[in-house]
Coordinates of C-alpha atoms in Angstrom, one line a residue:
Chain J
M19 CA 115.9 22.1 1.9
L20 CA 113.4 24.2 -0.1
V21 CA 114.4 22.6 -3.4
Y22 CA 114.2 19.1 -1.8
L23 CA 110.7 19.9 -0.4
A24 CA 109.5 21.4 -3.7
K25 CA 110.6 18.3 -5.6
R26 CA 109.0 15.8 -3.1
G27 CA 105.9 17.9 -2.9
A28 CA 105.4 18.1 -6.6
A29 CA 105.8 14.3 -6.9
R30 CA 103.4 13.6 -4.1
L31 CA 100.8 16.1 -5.3
S32 CA 100.8 14.7 -8.8
L33 CA 100.1 11.3 -7.3
L34 CA 97.2 12.9 -5.4
F35 CA 95.8 14.3 -8.6
G36 CA 96.2 10.9 -10.3
A37 CA 94.4 9.2 -7.4
G38 CA 91.6 11.8 -7.7
V39 CA 91.1 11.0 -11.3
V40 CA 91.0 7.2 -10.4
I41 CA 88.4 7.8 -7.7
F42 CA 86.4 10.0 -9.9
L43 CA 86.3 7.4 -12.8
L44 CA 85.5 4.6 -10.4
T45 CA 82.6 6.3 -8.6
R46 CA 81.2 8.3 -11.6
P47 CA 78.8 5.5 -12.7
L48 CA 77.5 5.3 -9.1
I49 CA 76.6 8.9 -8.5
A50 CA 74.0 10.7 -10.4
D51 CA 74.6 14.4 -10.8
A52 CA 71.6 16.7 -10.6
A53 CA 72.6 19.4 -13.1
P54 CA 76.1 19.1 -14.6
G55 CA 77.8 22.4 -15.1
A56 CA 75.4 24.4 -13.1
T57 CA 77.8 25.6 -10.5
L58 CA 80.9 26.1 -12.6
P59 CA 82.4 29.5 -13.3
A60 CA 81.9 30.7 -16.9
A61 CA 85.6 30.6 -17.7
I62 CA 85.9 26.9 -17.0
V63 CA 82.7 26.2 -19.0
A64 CA 84.3 28.0 -21.9
M65 CA 87.5 25.9 -21.5
I66 CA 85.5 22.7 -21.6
V67 CA 83.5 23.8 -24.6
Q68 CA 86.8 24.5 -26.3
T69 CA 88.1 21.0 -25.4
R70 CA 85.0 19.5 -26.7
S71 CA 85.6 21.1 -30.1
L72 CA 89.1 19.8 -30.0
L73 CA 88.3 16.3 -29.0
G74 CA 84.9 16.2 -30.7
S75 CA 83.4 13.8 -28.2
D76 CA 81.3 13.6 -25.1
V77 CA 82.6 15.9 -22.5
A78 CA 80.0 15.5 -19.8
I79 CA 82.7 13.6 -17.9
L80 CA 85.0 16.6 -18.1
T81 CA 82.3 19.0 -16.8
Q82 CA 81.7 16.7 -13.9
F83 CA 85.3 16.3 -13.1
A84 CA 85.9 20.1 -13.2
E85 CA 82.9 20.6 -11.0
W86 CA 84.1 18.0 -8.5
T87 CA 87.6 19.5 -8.4
M88 CA 86.2 23.0 -7.9
S89 CA 84.1 21.9 -4.9
L90 CA 87.1 20.0 -3.4
L91 CA 89.2 23.1 -3.7
G92 CA 86.5 25.0 -1.9
G93 CA 86.7 22.4 0.9
D94 CA 83.5 20.5 0.1
F95 CA 84.1 16.7 0.1
G96 CA 80.5 16.0 -0.9
R97 CA 77.5 14.9 1.1
S98 CA 76.3 11.7 2.6
A99 CA 72.8 11.0 1.3
A100 CA 72.0 8.4 4.0
A101 CA 73.1 10.5 7.0
D102 CA 72.1 13.8 5.4
A103 CA 75.4 15.4 6.5
S104 CA 78.5 16.6 4.8
T105 CA 81.3 14.1 4.5
L106 CA 83.7 16.3 6.5
T107 CA 81.3 16.6 9.4
L108 CA 81.0 12.8 9.5
I109 CA 84.7 12.3 9.4
R110 CA 85.3 14.9 12.1
Q111 CA 82.8 13.0 14.3
R112 CA 84.4 9.7 13.8
L113 CA 88.1 10.7 13.6
P114 CA 89.0 10.7 17.4
V115 CA 88.1 7.0 17.7
T116 CA 90.4 6.1 14.8
L117 CA 93.1 8.4 16.0
H118 CA 93.1 6.8 19.4
L119 CA 93.2 3.3 17.9
I120 CA 96.1 4.2 15.5
A121 CA 98.1 6.0 18.2
G122 CA 97.7 3.0 20.6
G123 CA 98.6 0.5 17.9
L124 CA 101.7 2.5 16.8
A125 CA 102.8 3.0 20.4
L126 CA 102.5 -0.7 21.2
A127 CA 104.4 -1.6 17.9
L128 CA 107.1 0.9 18.6
V129 CA 107.6 -0.3 22.2
V130 CA 108.6 -3.7 20.7
A131 CA 110.2 -2.6 17.4
L132 CA 112.4 0.2 18.5
P133 CA 114.6 -1.6 21.1
V134 CA 114.5 -4.9 19.3
G135 CA 115.4 -3.4 15.9
L136 CA 118.2 -1.2 17.2
L137 CA 119.8 -3.9 19.3
A138 CA 119.4 -6.5 16.6
A139 CA 121.2 -4.2 14.1
A140 CA 123.9 -3.4 16.6
R141 CA 125.0 -7.1 16.7
P142 CA 124.0 -8.8 13.4
G143 CA 123.9 -12.5 13.4
R144 CA 123.5 -12.9 17.2
A145 CA 120.6 -14.3 19.1
L146 CA 118.5 -11.1 19.2
D147 CA 119.0 -10.5 15.5
R148 CA 117.8 -14.0 14.7
A149 CA 114.9 -13.7 17.1
S150 CA 113.8 -10.5 15.4
R151 CA 113.8 -12.3 12.1
V152 CA 111.6 -15.0 13.5
L153 CA 109.3 -12.4 15.0
V154 CA 109.0 -10.6 11.6
F155 CA 108.3 -13.9 9.9
V156 CA 105.6 -15.0 12.4
T157 CA 103.8 -11.7 12.5
Q158 CA 103.9 -11.4 8.7
A159 CA 101.8 -14.6 8.6
M160 CA 99.1 -13.2 10.8
P161 CA 96.0 -11.9 9.1
M162 CA 94.5 -8.8 10.8
A163 CA 91.0 -10.2 10.9
G164 CA 92.0 -13.5 12.4
V165 CA 94.3 -11.9 15.0
S166 CA 91.6 -9.5 16.1
L167 CA 89.1 -12.3 16.5
V168 CA 91.5 -14.6 18.3
L169 CA 92.6 -11.9 20.7
M170 CA 89.0 -11.1 21.4
L171 CA 88.2 -14.8 21.9
V172 CA 91.1 -15.4 24.3
F173 CA 91.2 -12.2 26.4
A174 CA 87.6 -11.0 26.3
I175 CA 85.5 -14.2 26.0
L176 CA 87.4 -17.0 27.5
L177 CA 89.6 -15.2 30.1
R178 CA 87.3 -12.2 30.6
W179 CA 90.2 -9.9 31.4
L180 CA 89.3 -7.1 28.9
P181 CA 86.1 -5.8 27.3
A182 CA 85.2 -7.3 23.9
G183 CA 84.7 -4.1 22.1
G184 CA 83.0 -0.8 22.0
H185 CA 84.4 2.7 22.5
V186 CA 84.6 4.8 25.7
D187 CA 85.4 8.4 25.7
P188 CA 88.9 8.8 27.3
T189 CA 88.2 12.3 28.5
T190 CA 85.6 11.2 30.9
Q191 CA 86.7 7.6 31.8
P192 CA 90.4 7.3 31.0
V193 CA 91.0 3.9 32.7
R194 CA 88.0 2.2 31.1
A195 CA 88.9 3.8 27.8
L196 CA 92.4 2.3 28.0
A197 CA 91.0 -1.2 28.8
H198 CA 88.7 -0.9 25.8
L199 CA 91.5 0.3 23.6
L200 CA 94.0 -2.4 24.6
L201 CA 92.8 -5.3 22.4
P202 CA 92.1 -3.4 19.2
A203 CA 95.4 -1.5 19.5
G204 CA 97.2 -4.8 20.2
A205 CA 95.7 -6.3 17.0
L206 CA 96.7 -3.3 15.0
A207 CA 100.2 -3.4 16.5
I208 CA 100.7 -7.0 15.4
G209 CA 99.7 -6.0 11.9
L210 CA 102.2 -3.1 11.9
L211 CA 105.0 -4.8 13.6
P212 CA 106.7 -6.7 10.7
M213 CA 107.1 -3.7 8.5
L214 CA 108.0 -1.4 11.3
L215 CA 110.7 -3.8 12.7
C216 CA 112.2 -4.3 9.3
A217 CA 112.3 -0.6 8.6
I218 CA 114.0 0.2 12.0
R219 CA 116.5 -2.7 11.7
D220 CA 117.4 -1.9 8.1
G221 CA 117.7 1.8 9.0
A222 CA 119.9 1.1 11.9
R223 CA 122.0 -1.4 9.9
A224 CA 122.6 1.3 7.3
A225 CA 123.4 3.8 10.0
H226 CA 126.0 1.5 11.4
G227 CA 127.9 1.6 8.1
E228 CA 128.3 5.3 8.3
R229 CA 131.9 6.5 8.5
H230 CA 131.4 9.2 11.2
L231 CA 130.1 6.6 13.6
D232 CA 133.4 4.7 13.2
T233 CA 135.2 7.9 14.0
A234 CA 133.0 8.4 17.1
R235 CA 133.6 4.8 18.2
A236 CA 137.4 5.1 17.7
S237 CA 137.4 8.3 19.7
G238 CA 136.0 6.4 22.7
V239 CA 132.2 7.1 22.7
S240 CA 130.6 4.3 24.7
P241 CA 128.6 1.8 22.8
R242 CA 125.4 2.7 24.7
R243 CA 125.7 6.4 23.8
L244 CA 126.6 5.4 20.3
I245 CA 123.4 3.4 19.8
W246 CA 120.9 5.5 21.7
G247 CA 122.4 8.9 20.9
R248 CA 123.9 8.9 17.4
T249 CA 122.6 5.8 15.6
L250 CA 119.0 6.4 16.7
R251 CA 118.9 9.8 14.9
L252 CA 120.3 8.3 11.7
T253 CA 118.1 5.3 12.0
L254 CA 115.0 7.4 12.4
A255 CA 116.0 9.4 9.4
A256 CA 116.5 6.3 7.2
A257 CA 113.4 4.5 8.6
L258 CA 111.0 7.5 8.3
V259 CA 110.0 7.0 4.7
P260 CA 109.1 3.3 5.2
I261 CA 107.3 4.2 8.5
A262 CA 105.3 6.9 6.7
S263 CA 104.3 4.4 4.1
L264 CA 102.8 2.4 6.9
A265 CA 99.9 4.9 6.8
G266 CA 98.1 2.7 4.2
Q267 CA 98.6 -0.3 6.4
M268 CA 97.2 1.6 9.4
M269 CA 94.1 2.7 7.6
S270 CA 93.4 -0.8 6.1
G271 CA 94.0 -2.2 9.5
A272 CA 91.7 0.3 11.1
I273 CA 88.9 -0.7 8.8
L274 CA 89.2 -4.4 9.9
V275 CA 89.9 -3.8 13.6
E276 CA 87.0 -1.3 13.9
A277 CA 84.7 -3.9 12.2
V278 CA 85.7 -6.6 14.6
F279 CA 85.7 -4.6 17.9
D280 CA 82.7 -2.5 17.0
L281 CA 84.5 0.9 17.2
P282 CA 82.6 3.8 15.7
G283 CA 85.6 5.2 13.8
V284 CA 86.3 6.3 10.2
G285 CA 87.0 2.7 9.2
R286 CA 83.5 1.7 10.2
L287 CA 82.2 4.7 8.3
V288 CA 83.8 3.3 5.1
I289 CA 81.9 0.0 5.7
E290 CA 78.7 1.8 6.6
S291 CA 78.9 3.8 3.4
L292 CA 79.3 0.6 1.4
D293 CA 76.4 -1.1 3.1
A294 CA 74.1 1.9 2.7
R295 CA 75.2 2.3 -1.0
D296 CA 76.1 5.8 0.0
Y297 CA 78.6 6.4 -2.8
G298 CA 78.9 10.2 -2.3
L299 CA 80.3 9.5 1.1
L300 CA 82.5 6.7 -0.2
R301 CA 84.0 9.0 -2.8
G302 CA 84.8 11.6 -0.1
L303 CA 86.3 9.0 2.2
A304 CA 88.5 7.5 -0.5
L305 CA 89.9 10.9 -1.4
A306 CA 90.4 11.8 2.3
S307 CA 92.3 8.5 2.8
V308 CA 94.6 9.2 -0.2
M309 CA 95.1 12.8 1.1
T310 CA 96.1 11.5 4.5
M311 CA 98.6 9.1 2.9
V312 CA 100.1 11.9 0.8
A313 CA 100.3 14.2 3.8
T314 CA 102.0 11.5 5.9
A315 CA 104.5 10.9 3.2
L316 CA 105.3 14.6 2.9
A317 CA 105.6 14.9 6.7
G318 CA 108.1 11.9 6.5
D319 CA 110.1 13.8 3.9
V320 CA 110.2 16.9 6.0
L321 CA 111.3 15.1 9.1
R322 CA 113.9 13.2 7.2
G323 CA 115.3 16.4 5.8
L324 CA 115.4 17.8 9.3
L325 CA 117.1 14.8 10.9
D326 CA 119.7 14.1 8.1
R327 CA 121.5 17.3 7.0
R328 CA 123.0 15.6 4.0
I329 CA 119.6 15.2 2.3
R330 CA 118.9 18.9 2.6
S331 CA 122.3 19.9 1.1
A332 CA 122.3 17.2 -1.6
S333 CA 119.5 18.5 -3.7
Chain U
M8 CA 150.5 -39.8 7.3
N9 CA 148.0 -42.4 8.4
N10 CA 145.3 -39.7 8.9
A11 CA 146.0 -38.3 5.4
T12 CA 145.4 -41.7 3.8
I13 CA 142.1 -42.2 5.6
D14 CA 140.9 -38.7 4.5
L15 CA 141.8 -39.4 0.9
D16 CA 140.0 -42.7 1.1
S17 CA 136.8 -41.3 2.3
A18 CA 137.0 -38.4 -0.2
D19 CA 137.4 -40.9 -3.0
D20 CA 134.5 -43.0 -1.9
P21 CA 131.5 -41.3 -3.4
A22 CA 128.8 -42.9 -1.3
P23 CA 129.5 -41.2 2.1
R24 CA 130.2 -37.9 0.4
R25 CA 126.8 -38.1 -1.4
L26 CA 125.1 -39.0 1.9
R27 CA 126.8 -36.1 3.6
R28 CA 125.8 -33.7 0.9
L29 CA 122.2 -35.0 1.1
W30 CA 122.2 -34.5 4.8
H31 CA 123.5 -30.9 4.5
F32 CA 120.9 -30.2 1.8
L33 CA 118.1 -31.6 4.0
R34 CA 119.3 -29.7 7.1
R35 CA 119.5 -26.4 5.2
S36 CA 116.1 -26.7 3.5
F37 CA 114.2 -28.4 6.3
G38 CA 111.7 -25.5 6.5
T39 CA 111.2 -25.5 2.7
I40 CA 110.5 -29.2 2.6
L41 CA 108.1 -28.9 5.5
A42 CA 106.3 -26.0 3.8
L43 CA 106.0 -28.0 0.6
V44 CA 104.7 -31.1 2.4
F45 CA 102.2 -28.9 4.3
L46 CA 100.9 -27.1 1.2
S47 CA 100.6 -30.2 -0.9
S48 CA 98.7 -32.1 1.8
L49 CA 96.5 -29.1 2.3
L50 CA 95.7 -29.0 -1.4
A51 CA 95.1 -32.8 -1.5
A52 CA 92.7 -32.5 1.4
A53 CA 91.0 -29.5 -0.1
L54 CA 90.5 -31.1 -3.4
A55 CA 89.1 -34.4 -1.9
P56 CA 85.6 -34.9 -3.2
E57 CA 83.9 -35.3 0.2
P58 CA 86.0 -33.7 2.9
L59 CA 83.3 -34.3 5.6
A60 CA 83.0 -38.0 4.8
M61 CA 86.7 -38.3 4.5
L62 CA 87.3 -36.6 7.9
S63 CA 84.7 -38.6 9.8
W64 CA 86.0 -41.9 8.3
L65 CA 89.6 -40.9 9.2
A66 CA 88.7 -40.0 12.7
A67 CA 86.6 -43.2 13.3
D68 CA 89.1 -45.4 11.7
T69 CA 92.1 -44.0 13.6
S70 CA 90.3 -44.2 16.9
R71 CA 89.4 -47.8 16.2
R72 CA 92.9 -48.8 15.3
L73 CA 94.7 -46.7 17.9
P74 CA 92.3 -46.4 20.8
W75 CA 94.7 -44.3 22.9
L76 CA 94.4 -41.5 20.3
A77 CA 90.6 -41.5 20.4
A78 CA 90.4 -38.9 23.2
F79 CA 92.2 -36.4 21.0
L80 CA 90.2 -36.9 17.8
P81 CA 87.1 -35.0 17.0
S82 CA 84.0 -37.2 16.9
D83 CA 80.9 -35.0 17.2
P84 CA 79.4 -34.0 13.9
T85 CA 79.5 -30.2 14.4
T86 CA 83.3 -30.2 14.9
L87 CA 83.8 -32.4 11.9
R88 CA 81.6 -30.1 9.8
V89 CA 83.6 -27.0 10.8
L90 CA 86.8 -28.8 10.0
S91 CA 85.6 -30.0 6.6
D92 CA 84.3 -26.5 5.8
V93 CA 87.7 -25.0 6.6
L94 CA 89.4 -27.6 4.4
R95 CA 87.0 -27.0 1.6
A96 CA 87.7 -23.3 1.8
A97 CA 91.4 -23.8 1.1
S98 CA 91.1 -24.3 -2.6
P99 CA 89.1 -21.1 -3.4
T100 CA 91.4 -19.0 -1.2
L101 CA 94.6 -20.5 -2.6
G102 CA 93.2 -20.4 -6.2
V103 CA 92.3 -16.7 -6.0
S104 CA 95.6 -15.8 -4.4
V105 CA 97.7 -17.7 -6.9
A106 CA 95.7 -16.3 -9.8
A107 CA 96.1 -12.8 -8.4
A108 CA 99.9 -13.1 -8.0
A109 CA 100.1 -14.5 -11.6
G110 CA 98.0 -11.7 -12.9
A111 CA 100.2 -9.2 -11.0
L112 CA 103.2 -10.7 -12.7
L113 CA 101.6 -10.6 -16.1
L114 CA 100.6 -6.9 -15.6
G115 CA 103.5 -5.6 -13.7
A116 CA 106.5 -7.3 -15.2
P117 CA 106.2 -6.0 -18.8
I118 CA 105.5 -2.5 -17.5
G119 CA 108.4 -2.5 -15.0
M120 CA 110.8 -3.9 -17.6
M121 CA 109.8 -1.4 -20.2
A122 CA 110.2 1.4 -17.7
G123 CA 113.7 0.2 -16.7
A124 CA 114.9 -0.5 -20.3
R125 CA 116.3 2.4 -22.2
V126 CA 114.5 1.6 -25.5
L127 CA 110.9 1.3 -24.2
A128 CA 111.0 3.8 -21.3
W129 CA 108.7 6.2 -23.2
I130 CA 105.9 3.6 -22.9
G131 CA 106.9 2.1 -19.6
R132 CA 107.4 5.2 -17.5
P133 CA 103.9 6.6 -17.9
L134 CA 102.4 3.1 -17.3
Q135 CA 104.4 2.7 -14.2
G136 CA 103.3 6.1 -13.1
V137 CA 99.7 4.9 -13.3
L138 CA 100.7 1.9 -11.2
T139 CA 102.3 4.1 -8.5
I140 CA 98.9 5.8 -8.2
V141 CA 97.5 2.5 -7.1
D142 CA 100.1 2.6 -4.3
A143 CA 98.9 6.0 -3.2
F144 CA 95.7 4.4 -1.8
P145 CA 95.4 2.4 1.4
P146 CA 95.1 -1.1 -0.2
L147 CA 91.8 -2.0 1.4
V148 CA 90.1 1.3 0.5
L149 CA 91.0 0.9 -3.2
A150 CA 90.0 -2.7 -3.2
L151 CA 86.6 -2.0 -1.6
T152 CA 86.0 0.9 -4.1
V153 CA 86.8 -1.2 -7.1
V154 CA 84.7 -4.1 -5.9
V155 CA 81.7 -1.9 -5.3
A156 CA 82.2 -0.2 -8.7
L157 CA 82.2 -3.6 -10.4
D158 CA 79.1 -4.6 -8.4
A159 CA 77.2 -1.5 -9.5
L160 CA 78.3 -2.0 -13.1
E161 CA 76.8 -5.5 -12.9
S162 CA 73.4 -4.2 -11.6
M163 CA 73.3 -1.5 -14.3
R164 CA 73.7 -4.0 -17.1
P165 CA 71.2 -6.8 -16.3
G166 CA 72.6 -9.3 -18.8
W167 CA 76.2 -9.0 -17.7
K168 CA 77.6 -10.7 -14.7
A169 CA 81.1 -10.4 -13.2
P170 CA 82.2 -13.8 -12.0
G171 CA 83.0 -13.4 -8.4
A172 CA 86.3 -15.3 -7.9
V173 CA 87.7 -14.1 -11.3
S174 CA 86.9 -10.5 -10.8
L175 CA 88.2 -10.7 -7.3
S176 CA 91.6 -12.0 -8.4
M177 CA 91.7 -9.4 -11.1
V178 CA 91.2 -6.6 -8.5
L179 CA 93.9 -8.1 -6.3
A180 CA 96.3 -8.5 -9.3
L181 CA 95.8 -4.8 -10.1
L182 CA 96.6 -3.9 -6.4
L183 CA 99.7 -6.0 -6.3
A184 CA 101.1 -5.2 -9.8
P185 CA 103.0 -2.1 -8.6
R186 CA 105.3 -4.3 -6.4
I187 CA 106.2 -6.5 -9.4
A188 CA 106.8 -3.5 -11.6
R189 CA 109.1 -2.0 -9.0
I190 CA 111.2 -5.2 -8.8
A191 CA 111.4 -5.4 -12.6
S192 CA 112.4 -1.9 -13.2
K193 CA 115.0 -2.0 -10.3
E194 CA 116.6 -5.1 -11.8
M195 CA 116.7 -3.5 -15.2
H196 CA 118.3 -0.4 -13.8
Q197 CA 120.9 -2.4 -12.0
A198 CA 121.6 -4.6 -15.0
R199 CA 122.5 -1.4 -16.9
R200 CA 125.5 -0.9 -14.6
E201 CA 127.0 -4.3 -15.2
P202 CA 130.4 -4.5 -16.8
H203 CA 129.5 -7.1 -19.4
L204 CA 126.7 -4.9 -20.7
A205 CA 129.2 -2.0 -21.0
A206 CA 131.4 -4.3 -23.0
L207 CA 128.5 -5.2 -25.2
R208 CA 127.7 -1.6 -25.7
A209 CA 131.4 -0.9 -26.5
L210 CA 131.2 -3.6 -29.1
G211 CA 128.3 -1.8 -30.8
A212 CA 125.5 -4.1 -29.8
S213 CA 122.0 -2.6 -30.3
A214 CA 120.0 -1.3 -27.4
T215 CA 117.5 -4.1 -27.8
R216 CA 120.2 -6.7 -27.6
I217 CA 121.7 -5.1 -24.5
A218 CA 118.2 -5.0 -22.9
M219 CA 117.7 -8.6 -23.6
H220 CA 121.0 -9.6 -22.1
G221 CA 120.3 -7.6 -19.0
W222 CA 116.8 -9.1 -18.8
L223 CA 117.9 -12.7 -19.4
R224 CA 120.5 -12.5 -16.6
R225 CA 118.7 -10.6 -13.9
C226 CA 115.0 -10.4 -14.1
P227 CA 113.5 -13.9 -14.0
G228 CA 114.8 -15.0 -10.6
P229 CA 113.7 -12.0 -8.6
L230 CA 110.4 -11.8 -10.4
V231 CA 109.5 -15.4 -9.7
A232 CA 110.5 -15.0 -6.0
G233 CA 108.6 -11.7 -5.8
T234 CA 105.5 -13.4 -7.3
M235 CA 105.7 -16.1 -4.7
G236 CA 105.8 -13.5 -2.0
L237 CA 102.7 -11.8 -3.5
V238 CA 100.7 -15.0 -3.0
G239 CA 100.9 -14.4 0.7
A240 CA 100.0 -10.7 0.3
A241 CA 97.0 -11.7 -2.0
M242 CA 95.8 -14.2 0.6
L243 CA 95.9 -11.5 3.3
L244 CA 93.9 -9.1 1.1
E245 CA 91.4 -11.7 0.0
T246 CA 90.8 -12.7 3.6
S247 CA 90.2 -9.1 4.6
L248 CA 87.8 -8.4 1.8
S249 CA 85.9 -11.7 2.3
F250 CA 85.7 -11.1 6.0
L251 CA 84.1 -7.7 5.4
G252 CA 81.7 -9.3 3.0
F253 CA 83.0 -7.7 -0.2
G254 CA 85.3 -10.5 -1.5
M255 CA 84.2 -14.0 -2.3
P256 CA 80.5 -14.5 -3.1
Q257 CA 78.6 -15.8 0.0
N258 CA 78.1 -19.3 -1.4
T259 CA 81.8 -19.8 -2.0
P260 CA 83.6 -20.8 1.1
S261 CA 86.8 -19.0 1.8
W262 CA 88.7 -18.5 5.1
G263 CA 87.6 -14.9 5.2
T264 CA 83.9 -15.7 4.9
L265 CA 84.4 -18.5 7.4
L266 CA 86.0 -16.1 9.9
A267 CA 83.0 -13.7 9.5
A268 CA 80.6 -16.6 10.0
G269 CA 82.5 -17.7 13.1
V270 CA 81.9 -14.4 15.0
R271 CA 78.4 -15.4 16.2
P272 CA 79.4 -18.8 17.6
M273 CA 82.5 -17.1 19.1
L274 CA 80.4 -14.8 21.2
A275 CA 78.8 -17.9 22.7
A276 CA 82.3 -19.1 23.6
Q277 CA 82.5 -21.7 20.8
W278 CA 86.0 -21.2 19.7
L279 CA 86.5 -23.7 16.9
P280 CA 84.7 -21.8 14.0
V281 CA 87.1 -18.9 14.5
V282 CA 90.3 -20.6 15.6
A283 CA 90.2 -23.3 12.9
P284 CA 90.2 -21.0 9.8
A285 CA 92.6 -18.5 11.5
T286 CA 95.1 -21.3 12.4
L287 CA 95.0 -22.9 8.9
L288 CA 95.3 -19.5 7.3
M289 CA 98.3 -18.6 9.4
L290 CA 100.0 -21.9 8.8
T291 CA 99.4 -21.6 5.0
L292 CA 100.7 -18.0 5.0
F293 CA 103.8 -19.2 6.9
A294 CA 104.4 -22.0 4.4
V295 CA 104.0 -19.7 1.4
N296 CA 106.3 -17.1 2.9
L297 CA 108.9 -19.7 3.7
L298 CA 108.8 -20.9 0.1
A299 CA 109.0 -17.3 -1.2
Q300 CA 112.1 -16.8 1.0
A301 CA 113.7 -20.0 -0.1
L302 CA 113.0 -19.1 -3.7
G303 CA 114.4 -15.6 -3.2
R304 CA 117.6 -17.0 -1.7
R305 CA 118.1 -19.6 -4.4
L306 CA 117.3 -17.3 -7.3
E307 CA 119.3 -14.3 -6.0
V308 CA 121.6 -12.8 -8.6
R309 CA 125.2 -13.3 -7.5
G310 CA 128.1 -11.3 -8.6
T311 CA 128.0 -7.6 -9.5
G312 CA 125.1 -5.6 -8.4

């Protein structure tokens, strides 16, 4: 397990580093540094000077990158010039809204995808399997922005069943908060459904091919216990990596859904930082989003190792 | 005996057999044909010089000839204007998406194939590593950052201007290239395990020749199908970016900008400005995905794998 985790962790962390370099290069022309090299320890400055003599070129870029990395390691994600606050403070303020949205969307998508995917995989080619394919095909063709707007139009403006947007604190008014959350979470769930359903169905299909399930079936375990007890575990193990890769979809979706339903979450913070040309904030947000994705992927790896013993022992 | 003769007769007669084959083909590929018809009529309508004039003439003429249809046809100028705007937005959206998918193919296929081939892996692997970094981002976050960086570059150099649609399709191509590279390198890896390549190797063929054989047999089909699938993905991304105001330039109509412009009328319970682009976008995505699926099935590599 440790070897497995170390391997996966090294791969994911190198990706994080690469993404950090990309973010740095993209946002460097946008951000003016006050005094490059002023806050760096002497040892690193010496290293940079050495590299300069090796490369014989402009190394201001290296100084800036080292400075940025050092401040990141110290837990400083930069400041927002417009809001005059640190990026982390702003994210912490906005995070609950986004977390509620994502939790709601994921829960709604799972309520549909889990039973449909498991049962469809149990009887391939039958009606439910074909229906699940149609469902994937239809939801795949639904753009998140369009779905959000149409949901809002139908349920909030024409039928007036649900509020059109805004956020309510669920700790004080749980019922109203739920009503406010339902439409945005539904829109997000439709965006997540195709990939989630495919992951669960394919995972369950792969689990059905396992030999020890045949043994269990032959020894008289009832089909229901077979599906919900044994296949589910294997399915989750196989589907966890694709599900963890949904994190990118969730964050992209959160940006759109929060824009439509006027939710003050992290996704809205991204748009606000772009509108205010607050590039320091944008840089911190981009890095935080990549870190979230890497962390989710790592969590998926860990859970997969815990659920499927063969992965632990294989490496 | 009698039955057998009849069967032989009908089997020998080519005309019914051909008809039956045609019928089977039509039934199997009904969705594909429908998708093709939809896409081509959409393109024709989008490329018409005066969509507004065309639509109003069409509506007026049809209701004159077929009066019972008149109640269902739009007649007031605002509705016609919305519909013509939506039609006019089809060609920029489709153009950018197709260009983005083609760009992803041009960028991703060589990298993936080099990474999967034994000879060029030393160039391909690092390049594919760079592409996987793109996949570490939430797609929309990276797209927004790149678009803003390009924008700032433009404002810093006064003489230089990034053309909106072109730079947008380049950004989308970069975002989608990893998927193509993954398909290409996977096909190359699988090709390596094929018996006829082992035979070639045993005969002493060069690594380049083996790679070419593997490539010729496996790659083109999945790559074409994958690229078709990316057209839909590019359309989704383009709509999201344009909806947020960071995609197509404001003066170029696209379904994303039209959706954004439809929010205000929607709040006043005017549903057409939102529903029309959303519906057309969904139908187009549906058609494109159907085509991609059909292509994938048709170009699938049969045999060993």
